[in-house]
Coordinates of C-alpha atoms and ligand atoms in Angstrom, one line a residue:
X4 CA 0.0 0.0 0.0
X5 CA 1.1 3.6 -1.0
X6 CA 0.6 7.1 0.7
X7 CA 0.3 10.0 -1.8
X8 CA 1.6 13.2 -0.8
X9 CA 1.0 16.3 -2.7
X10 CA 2.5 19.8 -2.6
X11 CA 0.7 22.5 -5.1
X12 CA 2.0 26.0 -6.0
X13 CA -0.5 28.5 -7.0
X14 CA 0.5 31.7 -9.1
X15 CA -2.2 33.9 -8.5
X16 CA -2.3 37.0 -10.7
X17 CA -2.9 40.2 -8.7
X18 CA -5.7 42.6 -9.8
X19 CA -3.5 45.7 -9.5
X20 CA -3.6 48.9 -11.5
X21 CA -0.3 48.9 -12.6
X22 CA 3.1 46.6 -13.3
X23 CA 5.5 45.1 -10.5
X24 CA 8.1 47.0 -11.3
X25 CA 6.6 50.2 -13.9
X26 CA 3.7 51.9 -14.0
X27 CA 2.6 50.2 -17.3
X28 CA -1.0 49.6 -17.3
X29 CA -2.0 45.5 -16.6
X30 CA -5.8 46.0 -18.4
X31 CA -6.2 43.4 -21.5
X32 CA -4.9 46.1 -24.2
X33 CA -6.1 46.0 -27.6
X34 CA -3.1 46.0 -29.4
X35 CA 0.0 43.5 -28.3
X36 CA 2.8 45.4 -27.2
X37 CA 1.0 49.0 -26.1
X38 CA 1.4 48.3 -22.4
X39 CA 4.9 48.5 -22.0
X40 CA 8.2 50.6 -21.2
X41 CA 11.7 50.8 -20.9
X42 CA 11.1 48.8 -17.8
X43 CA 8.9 46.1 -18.9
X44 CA 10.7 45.6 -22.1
X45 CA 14.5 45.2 -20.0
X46 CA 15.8 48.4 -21.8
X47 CA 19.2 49.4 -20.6
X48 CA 19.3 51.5 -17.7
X49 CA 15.8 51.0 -17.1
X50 CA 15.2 50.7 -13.3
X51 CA 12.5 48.9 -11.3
X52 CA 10.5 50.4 -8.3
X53 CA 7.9 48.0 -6.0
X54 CA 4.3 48.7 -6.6
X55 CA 2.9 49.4 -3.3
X56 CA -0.2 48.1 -4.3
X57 CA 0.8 44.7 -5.0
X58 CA 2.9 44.5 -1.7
X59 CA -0.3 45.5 0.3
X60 CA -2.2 42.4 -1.2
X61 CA 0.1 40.1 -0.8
X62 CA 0.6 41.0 2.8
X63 CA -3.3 40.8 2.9
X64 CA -3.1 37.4 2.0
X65 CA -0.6 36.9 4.8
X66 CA -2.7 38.1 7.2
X67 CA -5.8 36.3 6.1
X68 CA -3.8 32.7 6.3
X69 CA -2.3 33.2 9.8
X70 CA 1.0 34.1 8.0
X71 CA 4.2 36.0 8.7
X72 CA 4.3 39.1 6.9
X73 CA 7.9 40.3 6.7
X74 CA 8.7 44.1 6.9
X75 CA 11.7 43.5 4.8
X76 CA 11.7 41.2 2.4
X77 CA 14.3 40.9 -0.8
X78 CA 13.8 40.5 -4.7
X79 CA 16.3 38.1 -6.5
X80 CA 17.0 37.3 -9.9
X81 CA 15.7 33.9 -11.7
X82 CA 17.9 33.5 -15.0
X83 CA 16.6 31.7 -17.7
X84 CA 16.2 32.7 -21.3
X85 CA 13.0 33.1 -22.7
X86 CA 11.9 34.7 -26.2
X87 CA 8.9 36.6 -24.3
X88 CA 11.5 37.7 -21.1
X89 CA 13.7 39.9 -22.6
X90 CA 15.6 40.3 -19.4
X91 CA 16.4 36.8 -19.7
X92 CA 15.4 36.9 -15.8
X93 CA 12.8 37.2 -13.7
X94 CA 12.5 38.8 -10.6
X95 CA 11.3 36.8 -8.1
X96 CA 11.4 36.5 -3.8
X97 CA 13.8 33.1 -3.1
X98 CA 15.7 34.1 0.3
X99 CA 12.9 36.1 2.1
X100 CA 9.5 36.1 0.6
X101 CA 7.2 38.8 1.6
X102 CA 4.8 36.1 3.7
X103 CA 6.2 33.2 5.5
X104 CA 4.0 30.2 6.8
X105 CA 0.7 29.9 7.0
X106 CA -2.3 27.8 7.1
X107 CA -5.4 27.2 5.3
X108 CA -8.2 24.7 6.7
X109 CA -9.8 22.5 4.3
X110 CA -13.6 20.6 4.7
X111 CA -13.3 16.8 4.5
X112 CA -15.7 14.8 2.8
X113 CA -16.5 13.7 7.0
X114 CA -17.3 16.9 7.9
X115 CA -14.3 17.5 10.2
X116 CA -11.3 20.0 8.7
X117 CA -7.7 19.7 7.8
X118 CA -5.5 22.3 8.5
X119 CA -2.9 22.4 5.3
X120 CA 0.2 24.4 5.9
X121 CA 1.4 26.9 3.8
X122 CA 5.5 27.4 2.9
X123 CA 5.2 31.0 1.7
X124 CA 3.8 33.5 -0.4
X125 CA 6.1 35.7 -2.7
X126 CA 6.1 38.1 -5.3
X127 CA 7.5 37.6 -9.0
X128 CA 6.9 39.1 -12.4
X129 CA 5.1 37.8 -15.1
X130 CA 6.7 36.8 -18.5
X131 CA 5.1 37.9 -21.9
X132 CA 3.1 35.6 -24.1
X133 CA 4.6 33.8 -27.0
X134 CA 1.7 33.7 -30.0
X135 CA 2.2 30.8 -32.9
X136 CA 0.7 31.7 -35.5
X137 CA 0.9 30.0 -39.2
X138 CA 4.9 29.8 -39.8
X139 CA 5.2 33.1 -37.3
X140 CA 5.9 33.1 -33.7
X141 CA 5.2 36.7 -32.3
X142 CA 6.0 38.0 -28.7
X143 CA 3.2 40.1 -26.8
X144 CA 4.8 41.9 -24.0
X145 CA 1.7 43.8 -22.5
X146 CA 1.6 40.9 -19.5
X147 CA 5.7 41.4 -18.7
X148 CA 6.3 42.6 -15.5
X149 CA 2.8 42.2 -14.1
X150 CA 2.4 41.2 -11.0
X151 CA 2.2 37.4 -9.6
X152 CA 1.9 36.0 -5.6
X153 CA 3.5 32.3 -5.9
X154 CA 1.7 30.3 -3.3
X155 CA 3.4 27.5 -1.7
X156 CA 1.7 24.9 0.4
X157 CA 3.8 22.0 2.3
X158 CA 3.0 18.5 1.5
X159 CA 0.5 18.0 3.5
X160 CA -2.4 16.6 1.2
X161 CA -2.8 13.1 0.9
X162 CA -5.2 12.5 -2.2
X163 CA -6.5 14.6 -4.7
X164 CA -10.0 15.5 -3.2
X165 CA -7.7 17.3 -0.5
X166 CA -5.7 19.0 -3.2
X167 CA -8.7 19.7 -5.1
X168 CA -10.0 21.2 -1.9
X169 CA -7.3 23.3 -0.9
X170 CA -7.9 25.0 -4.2
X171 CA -11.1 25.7 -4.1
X172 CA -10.6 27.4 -0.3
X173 CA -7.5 29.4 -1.9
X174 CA -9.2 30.4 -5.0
X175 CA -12.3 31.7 -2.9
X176 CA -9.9 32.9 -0.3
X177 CA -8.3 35.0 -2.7
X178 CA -11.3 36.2 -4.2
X179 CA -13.2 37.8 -1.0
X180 CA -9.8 39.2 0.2
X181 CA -10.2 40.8 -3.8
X182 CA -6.6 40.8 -4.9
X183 CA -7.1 38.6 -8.2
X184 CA -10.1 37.7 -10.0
X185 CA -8.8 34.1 -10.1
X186 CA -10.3 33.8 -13.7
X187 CA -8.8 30.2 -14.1
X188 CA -9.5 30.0 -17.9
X189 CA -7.8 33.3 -18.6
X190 CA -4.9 31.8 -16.8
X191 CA -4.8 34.3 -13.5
X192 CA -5.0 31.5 -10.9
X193 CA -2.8 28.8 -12.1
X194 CA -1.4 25.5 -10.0
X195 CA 1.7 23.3 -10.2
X196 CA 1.0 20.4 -8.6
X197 CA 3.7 18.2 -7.0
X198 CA 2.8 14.8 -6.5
X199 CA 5.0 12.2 -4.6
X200 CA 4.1 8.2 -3.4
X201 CA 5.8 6.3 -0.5
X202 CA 4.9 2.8 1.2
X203 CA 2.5 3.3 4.2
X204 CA 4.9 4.0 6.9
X205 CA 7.6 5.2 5.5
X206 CA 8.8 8.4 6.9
X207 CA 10.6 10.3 4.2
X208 CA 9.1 11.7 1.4
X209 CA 9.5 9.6 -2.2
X210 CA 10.5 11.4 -5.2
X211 CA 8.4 14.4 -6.3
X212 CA 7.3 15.2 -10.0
X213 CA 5.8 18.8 -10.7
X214 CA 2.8 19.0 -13.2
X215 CA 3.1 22.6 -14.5
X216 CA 0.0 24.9 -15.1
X217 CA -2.9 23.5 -14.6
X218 CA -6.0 25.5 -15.4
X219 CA -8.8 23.7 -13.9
X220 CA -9.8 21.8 -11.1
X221 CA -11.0 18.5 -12.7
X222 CA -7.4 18.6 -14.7
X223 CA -6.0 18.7 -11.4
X224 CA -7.1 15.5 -9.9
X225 CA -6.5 14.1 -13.2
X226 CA -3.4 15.1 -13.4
X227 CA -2.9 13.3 -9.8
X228 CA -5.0 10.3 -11.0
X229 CA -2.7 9.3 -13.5
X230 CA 0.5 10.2 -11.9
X231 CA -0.2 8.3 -8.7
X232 CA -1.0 5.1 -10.7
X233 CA 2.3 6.0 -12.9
X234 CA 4.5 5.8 -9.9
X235 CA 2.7 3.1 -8.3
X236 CA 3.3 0.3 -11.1
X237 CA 6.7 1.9 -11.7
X238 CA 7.5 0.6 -7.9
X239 CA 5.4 -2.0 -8.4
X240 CA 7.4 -2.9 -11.6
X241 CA 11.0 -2.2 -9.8
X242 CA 11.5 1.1 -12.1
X243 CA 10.9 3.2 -9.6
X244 CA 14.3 4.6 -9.8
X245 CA 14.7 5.0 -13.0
X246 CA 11.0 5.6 -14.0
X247 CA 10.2 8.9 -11.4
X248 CA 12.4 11.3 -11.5
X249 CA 12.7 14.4 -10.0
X250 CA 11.3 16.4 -13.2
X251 CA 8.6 18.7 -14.8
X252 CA 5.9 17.1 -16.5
X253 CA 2.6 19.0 -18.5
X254 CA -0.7 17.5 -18.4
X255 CA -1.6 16.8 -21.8
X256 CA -5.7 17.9 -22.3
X257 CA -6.0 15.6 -25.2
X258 CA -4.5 12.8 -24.4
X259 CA -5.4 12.8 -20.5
X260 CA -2.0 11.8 -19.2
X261 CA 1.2 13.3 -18.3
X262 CA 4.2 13.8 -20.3
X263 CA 8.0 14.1 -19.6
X264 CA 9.1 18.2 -19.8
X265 CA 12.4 18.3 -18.8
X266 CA 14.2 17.4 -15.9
X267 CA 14.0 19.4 -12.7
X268 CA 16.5 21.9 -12.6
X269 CA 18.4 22.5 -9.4
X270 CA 18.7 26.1 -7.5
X271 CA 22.0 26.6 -8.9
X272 CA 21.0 26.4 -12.6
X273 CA 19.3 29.1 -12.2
X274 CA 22.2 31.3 -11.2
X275 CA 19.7 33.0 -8.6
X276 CA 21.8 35.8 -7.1
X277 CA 20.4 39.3 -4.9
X278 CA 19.0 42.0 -7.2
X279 CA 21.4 44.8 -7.7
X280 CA 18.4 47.3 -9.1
X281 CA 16.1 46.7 -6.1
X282 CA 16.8 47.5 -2.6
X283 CA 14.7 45.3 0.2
X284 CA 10.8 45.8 0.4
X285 CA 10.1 47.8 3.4
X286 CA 6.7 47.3 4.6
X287 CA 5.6 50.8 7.0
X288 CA 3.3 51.0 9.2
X289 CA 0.4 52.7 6.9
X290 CA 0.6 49.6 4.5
X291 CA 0.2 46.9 7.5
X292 CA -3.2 48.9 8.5
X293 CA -3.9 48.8 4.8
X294 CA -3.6 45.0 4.5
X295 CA -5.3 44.4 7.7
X296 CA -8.4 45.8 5.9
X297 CA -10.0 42.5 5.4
X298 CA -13.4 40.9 4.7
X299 CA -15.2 38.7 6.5
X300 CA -13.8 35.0 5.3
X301 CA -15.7 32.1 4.7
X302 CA -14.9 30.2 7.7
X303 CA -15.9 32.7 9.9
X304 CA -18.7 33.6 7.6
X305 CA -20.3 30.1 8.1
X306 CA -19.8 30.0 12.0
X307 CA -21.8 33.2 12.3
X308 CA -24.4 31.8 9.5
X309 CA -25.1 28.8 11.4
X310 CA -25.5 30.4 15.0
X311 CA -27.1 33.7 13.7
X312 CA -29.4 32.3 11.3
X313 CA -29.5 28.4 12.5
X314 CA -29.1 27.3 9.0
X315 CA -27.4 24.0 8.4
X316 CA -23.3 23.7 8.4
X317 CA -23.7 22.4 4.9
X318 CA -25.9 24.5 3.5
X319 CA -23.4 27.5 4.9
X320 CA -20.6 26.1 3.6
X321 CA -22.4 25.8 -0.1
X322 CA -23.3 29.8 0.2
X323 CA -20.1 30.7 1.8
X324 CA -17.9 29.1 -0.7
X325 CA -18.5 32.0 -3.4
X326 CA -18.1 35.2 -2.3
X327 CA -20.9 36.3 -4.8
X328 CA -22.9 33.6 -3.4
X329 CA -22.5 34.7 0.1
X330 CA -23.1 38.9 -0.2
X331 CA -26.4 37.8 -2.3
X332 CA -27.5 35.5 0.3
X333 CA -26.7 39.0 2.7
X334 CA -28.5 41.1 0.4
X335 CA -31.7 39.0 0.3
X336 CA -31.7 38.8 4.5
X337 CA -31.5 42.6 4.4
X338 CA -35.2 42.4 2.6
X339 CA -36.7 40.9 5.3
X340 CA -36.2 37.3 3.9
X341 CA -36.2 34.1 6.5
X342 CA -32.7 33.1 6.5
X343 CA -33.9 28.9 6.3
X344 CA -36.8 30.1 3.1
X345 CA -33.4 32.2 1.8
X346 CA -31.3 29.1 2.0
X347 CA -33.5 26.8 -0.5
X348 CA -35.0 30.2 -2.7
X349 CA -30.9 30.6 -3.4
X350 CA -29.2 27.2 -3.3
X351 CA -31.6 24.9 -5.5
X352 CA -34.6 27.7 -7.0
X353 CA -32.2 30.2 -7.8
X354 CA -28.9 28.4 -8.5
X355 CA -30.6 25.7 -10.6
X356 CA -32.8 27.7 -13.0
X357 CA -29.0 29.7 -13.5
X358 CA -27.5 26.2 -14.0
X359 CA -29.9 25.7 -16.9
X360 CA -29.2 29.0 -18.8
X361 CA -25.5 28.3 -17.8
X362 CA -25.2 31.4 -16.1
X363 CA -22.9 32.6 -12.9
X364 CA -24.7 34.2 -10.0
X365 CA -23.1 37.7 -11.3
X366 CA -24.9 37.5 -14.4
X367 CA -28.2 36.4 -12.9
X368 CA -31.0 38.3 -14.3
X369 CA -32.6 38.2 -10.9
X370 CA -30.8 40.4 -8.8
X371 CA -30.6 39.9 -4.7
X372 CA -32.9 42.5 -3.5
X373 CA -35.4 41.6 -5.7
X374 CA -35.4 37.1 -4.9
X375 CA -35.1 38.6 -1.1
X376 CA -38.3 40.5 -1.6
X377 CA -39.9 37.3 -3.2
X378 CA -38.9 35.4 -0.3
X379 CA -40.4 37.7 2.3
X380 CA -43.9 38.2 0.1
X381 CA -43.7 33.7 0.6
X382 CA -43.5 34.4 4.6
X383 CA -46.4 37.5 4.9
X384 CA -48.8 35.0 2.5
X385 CA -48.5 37.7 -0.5
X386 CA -48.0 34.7 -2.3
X387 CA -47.7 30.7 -2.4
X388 CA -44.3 29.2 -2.5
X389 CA -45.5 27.3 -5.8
X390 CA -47.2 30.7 -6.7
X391 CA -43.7 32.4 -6.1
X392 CA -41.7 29.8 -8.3
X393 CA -43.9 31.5 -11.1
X394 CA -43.2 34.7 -10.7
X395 CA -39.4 33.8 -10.5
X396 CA -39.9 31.8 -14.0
X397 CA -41.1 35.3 -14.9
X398 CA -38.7 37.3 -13.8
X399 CA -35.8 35.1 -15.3
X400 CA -37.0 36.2 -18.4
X401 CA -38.3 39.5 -18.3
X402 CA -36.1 42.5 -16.6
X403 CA -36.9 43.1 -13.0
X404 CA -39.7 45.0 -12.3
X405 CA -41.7 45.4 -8.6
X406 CA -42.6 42.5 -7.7
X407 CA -46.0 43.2 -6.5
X408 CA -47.5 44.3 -9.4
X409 CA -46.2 40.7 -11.1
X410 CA -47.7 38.5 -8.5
X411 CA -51.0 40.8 -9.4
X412 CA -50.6 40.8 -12.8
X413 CA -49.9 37.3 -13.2
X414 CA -52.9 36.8 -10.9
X415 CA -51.2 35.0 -8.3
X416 CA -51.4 37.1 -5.0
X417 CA -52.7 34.6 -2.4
X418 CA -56.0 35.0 -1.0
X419 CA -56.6 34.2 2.5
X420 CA -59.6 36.8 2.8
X421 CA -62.1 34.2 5.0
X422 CA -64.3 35.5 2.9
X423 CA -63.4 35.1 -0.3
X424 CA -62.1 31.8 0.7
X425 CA -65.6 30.9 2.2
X426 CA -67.3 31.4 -0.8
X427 CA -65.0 29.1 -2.6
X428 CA -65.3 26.1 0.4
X429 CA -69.0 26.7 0.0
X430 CA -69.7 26.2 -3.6
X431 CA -67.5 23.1 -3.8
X432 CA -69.6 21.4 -0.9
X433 CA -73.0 22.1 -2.7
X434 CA -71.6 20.8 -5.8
X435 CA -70.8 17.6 -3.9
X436 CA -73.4 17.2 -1.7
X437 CA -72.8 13.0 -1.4
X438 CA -69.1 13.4 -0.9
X439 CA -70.2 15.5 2.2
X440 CA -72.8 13.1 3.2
X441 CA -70.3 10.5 3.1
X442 CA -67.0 12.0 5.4
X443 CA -69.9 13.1 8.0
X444 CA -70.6 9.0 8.0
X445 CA -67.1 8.7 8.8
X446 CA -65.3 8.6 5.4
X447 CA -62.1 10.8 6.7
X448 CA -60.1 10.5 3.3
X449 CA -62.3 12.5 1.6
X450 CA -61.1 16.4 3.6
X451 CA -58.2 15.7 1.6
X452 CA -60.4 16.1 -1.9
X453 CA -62.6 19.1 -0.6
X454 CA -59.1 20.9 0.1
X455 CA -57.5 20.0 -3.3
X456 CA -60.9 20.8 -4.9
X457 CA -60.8 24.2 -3.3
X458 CA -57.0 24.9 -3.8
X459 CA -57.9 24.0 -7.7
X460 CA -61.0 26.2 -7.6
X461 CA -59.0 29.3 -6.2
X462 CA -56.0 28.3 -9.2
X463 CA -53.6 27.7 -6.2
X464 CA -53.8 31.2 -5.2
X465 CA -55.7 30.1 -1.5
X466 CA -54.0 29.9 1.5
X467 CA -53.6 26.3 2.2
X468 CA -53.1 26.7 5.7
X469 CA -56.7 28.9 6.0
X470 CA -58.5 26.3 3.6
X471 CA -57.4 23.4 6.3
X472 CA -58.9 25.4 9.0
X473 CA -62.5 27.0 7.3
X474 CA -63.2 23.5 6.1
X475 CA -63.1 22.0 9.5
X476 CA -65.3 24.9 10.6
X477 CA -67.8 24.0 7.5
X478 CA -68.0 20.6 8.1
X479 CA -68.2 20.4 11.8
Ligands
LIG523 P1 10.3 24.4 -6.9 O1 10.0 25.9 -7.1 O2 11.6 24.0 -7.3 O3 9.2 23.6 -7.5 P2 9.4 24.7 -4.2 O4 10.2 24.4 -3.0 O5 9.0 26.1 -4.5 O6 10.2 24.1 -5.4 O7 8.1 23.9 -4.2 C1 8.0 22.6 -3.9 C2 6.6 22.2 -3.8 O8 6.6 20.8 -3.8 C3 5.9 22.6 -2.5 O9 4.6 22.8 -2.7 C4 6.1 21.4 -1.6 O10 5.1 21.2 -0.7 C5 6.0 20.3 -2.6 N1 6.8 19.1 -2.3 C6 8.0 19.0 -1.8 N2 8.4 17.7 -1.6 C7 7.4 16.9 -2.0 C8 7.2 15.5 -2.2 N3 8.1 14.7 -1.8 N4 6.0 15.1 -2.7 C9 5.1 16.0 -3.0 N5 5.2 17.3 -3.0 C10 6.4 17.8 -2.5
LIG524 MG1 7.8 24.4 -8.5
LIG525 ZN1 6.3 49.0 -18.2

């Protein structure tokens, strides 16, 4: 039996205004090659200067996973050549990284949590983008220089669900704290994932093989899937040594396996040496009460859901786990919506009719305020819970408008006039005159019919819960 241990590093590209090291715009330019300078395009005698911004989130991040945020950290020099890094290095944070340790906790499938430690957090520029086009290769240097936080966990996750988890807690993490959009297609959260096996009860670690750039979450336990059983039947096999290496490999889409890169180079071949041009980031006082700004984060968020609102630990986690999610569910409270009716209205009414049209919560035609108002009109009896699922059907298709006058217009607003409902109950009962004859001789069953008979007479729109009650009154 073997024991999987995984390691994942997380580039996460930070939504600032401007460059690392320039104040070159990072917005998706039009044209390749506008958003640069002397700076971003290695010029001689160009010099780099920190963004502040970008050192304030990343010490953000620090703070949010329990991290140590260095007030002096240092930039060094990664040499490799590439065509689009026409420094032929990239500044990076290898002796002292901005944040040092940290922790995030995970939610096993169990229920309990796993704490996952993290190695450190550092900044580094961004290379440009190599285009292939036809018999041309062209170079787009509008993302050089912009700026990344490299996110190192320790090996603490055992199997992929964990890895797949700690992603998704990073991803959102990173998301409420508002310092990437974490757009995984468009390549601004992006994972190497390092995956090792050992016999059960071996203590030291077997050799580790790094699956560069991984853009999705299901590629990532794939990735791991096939790797583990790869290293598995190569020990199995007695290859293991020369089988699994310590080396880069690229998950290949198409062919859903992993392929040989190159071999993993070592520190030195990367001739990593101190940055002459930059002196050491000094972190004052005015941007550690800057990074300390912070949202509330998930886990905290779902404590406070389940004892303020004694909604289920699941169901809080679901909502929590999507900062959209979670300040949508806060919106439609603030209408006057009943946190448990808010819960179900979101999670399945809501989140599946969006599922159909394939749209995200941030696109949803039906905007918080209004499904909030919905969902208090369901509590006051403006309107039946089946009643209200038709004006939502509505509304997904037709702009938002007040949702009274729909529930009139679509002539569902609930009656529960005793009147009004009276004279429903007693038309039904003289139009079956020998169903009456027969409950009062004992045939129970049949309050069941006069109710369904009435509900269908009033076209759903009578309160059930006065129906129940006036019948019992009308037939003794
Ligand atoms: P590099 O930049 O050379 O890939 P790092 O030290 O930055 O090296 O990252 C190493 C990553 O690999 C970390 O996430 C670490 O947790 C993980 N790791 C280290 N050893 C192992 C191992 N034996 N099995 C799996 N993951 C490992
Ligand atoms: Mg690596
Ligand atoms: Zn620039």
């Amino acid at each position: 039996m073997f024991e999987t241990v995984i390691g994942l590093e997380v580039h996460v590209q930070l939504n600032t205004k401007t460059k690392l090291f320039c104040s070159c715009p990072t917005s998706f330019a039009a044209h390749q090659n506008i958003n640069t300078c002397p700076t971003c395009l290695a010029l001689p005698g160009a010099l780099p200067v920190v963004n502040k911004e970008a050192a304030i989130k990343a010490m953000r991040l620090g703070y949010a996973i329990n991290g140590n945020v260095n007030h002096s950290s240092n930039f060094d020099r990664k040499s490799y050549f590439y065509p689009d890094s026409p420094s032929a290095y990239q500044i990076t944070q290898l002796t002292k990284a901005i944040v040092q340790k940290g922790e995030l906790f995970i939610d096993l499938k169990d229920g309990t949590q796993k704490r996952i430690g993290m190695t450190q957090a550092h900044l580094e520029a961004d290379a440009g983008k190599n285009i292939h086009e036809g018999n041309y290769s062209k170079i787009d240097l509008n993302r050089s220089g912009t700026p990344l936080l490299e996110i190192v966990s320790d090996p603490d996750m055992r199997n992929s669900d964990e890895a797949v988890a700690y992603l998704k807690k990073l991803h959102s993490t990173v998301r409420y704290l508002d310092i990437s959009d974490a757009n995984m297609q468009e390549g601004s959260f992006r994972c190497d994932v390092n995956v090792s096996i050992r016999p059960q009860g071996q203590k030291e670690f077997g050799t580790r093989v790094e699956i560069k750039n991984i853009n999705s979450f299901k590629f990532v336990a794939a990735a791991i899937a096939y790797e583990v059983q790869r290293q598995t039947e190569a020990y199995e096999d007695g290859v293991y040594e020369q089988d699994v290496r310590q080396e880069t490999r690229l998950w290949s889409v198409a062919d859903g396996f992993t392929k040989s890169m190159r071999s993993k180079e070592e520190a030195a071949d990367y001739r990593y040496f101190p940055d002459p041009d930059l002196r050491p980031l000094i972190v004052t006082q005015e941007m550690i009460d800057e990074a300390k700004i912070m949202p509330e984060l998930p886990d905290v968020k779902v404590k406070r859901y389940v004892e303020e609102f004694g909604i289920k630990p699941d169901d809080a986690k679901v909502i929590t786990s999507d900062k959209e999610m979670a300040y949508y569910f806060e919106e439609m409270l603030e209408q006057g919506a009943v946190a448990k009716t808010a819960v179900t209205w979101l999670t399945s009414e809501l989140l599946g009719r969006l599922n159909k049209s394939g749209l995200s919560i941030e696109k949803s035609p039906v905007n918080a305020k209004t499904l909030g108002v919905l969902v208090s009109k369901i509590s006051d009896d403006t309107v039946s819970g089946k009643g209200a699922k038709d004006v939502l059907d509505y509304m997904m298709k037709n702009t938002s408008r007040d949702i009274v006058m729909i529930i009139d217009e679509l002539g569902l607003a609930q009656v529960s006039d005793d009147g009004a409902i009276l004279a429903i109950i007693d038309e039904i009962l003289s139009q079956n005159q020998d169903k009456v004859e027969q409950y009062k001789s004992g045939k129970d069953k049949l309050f069941g019919f006069f109710v369904g008979q009435t509900m269908k007479a009033s076209k759903g729109t009578a309160n059930p819960t006065k129906v129940n009650e006036l019948l019992k009154e009308r037939l003794g």
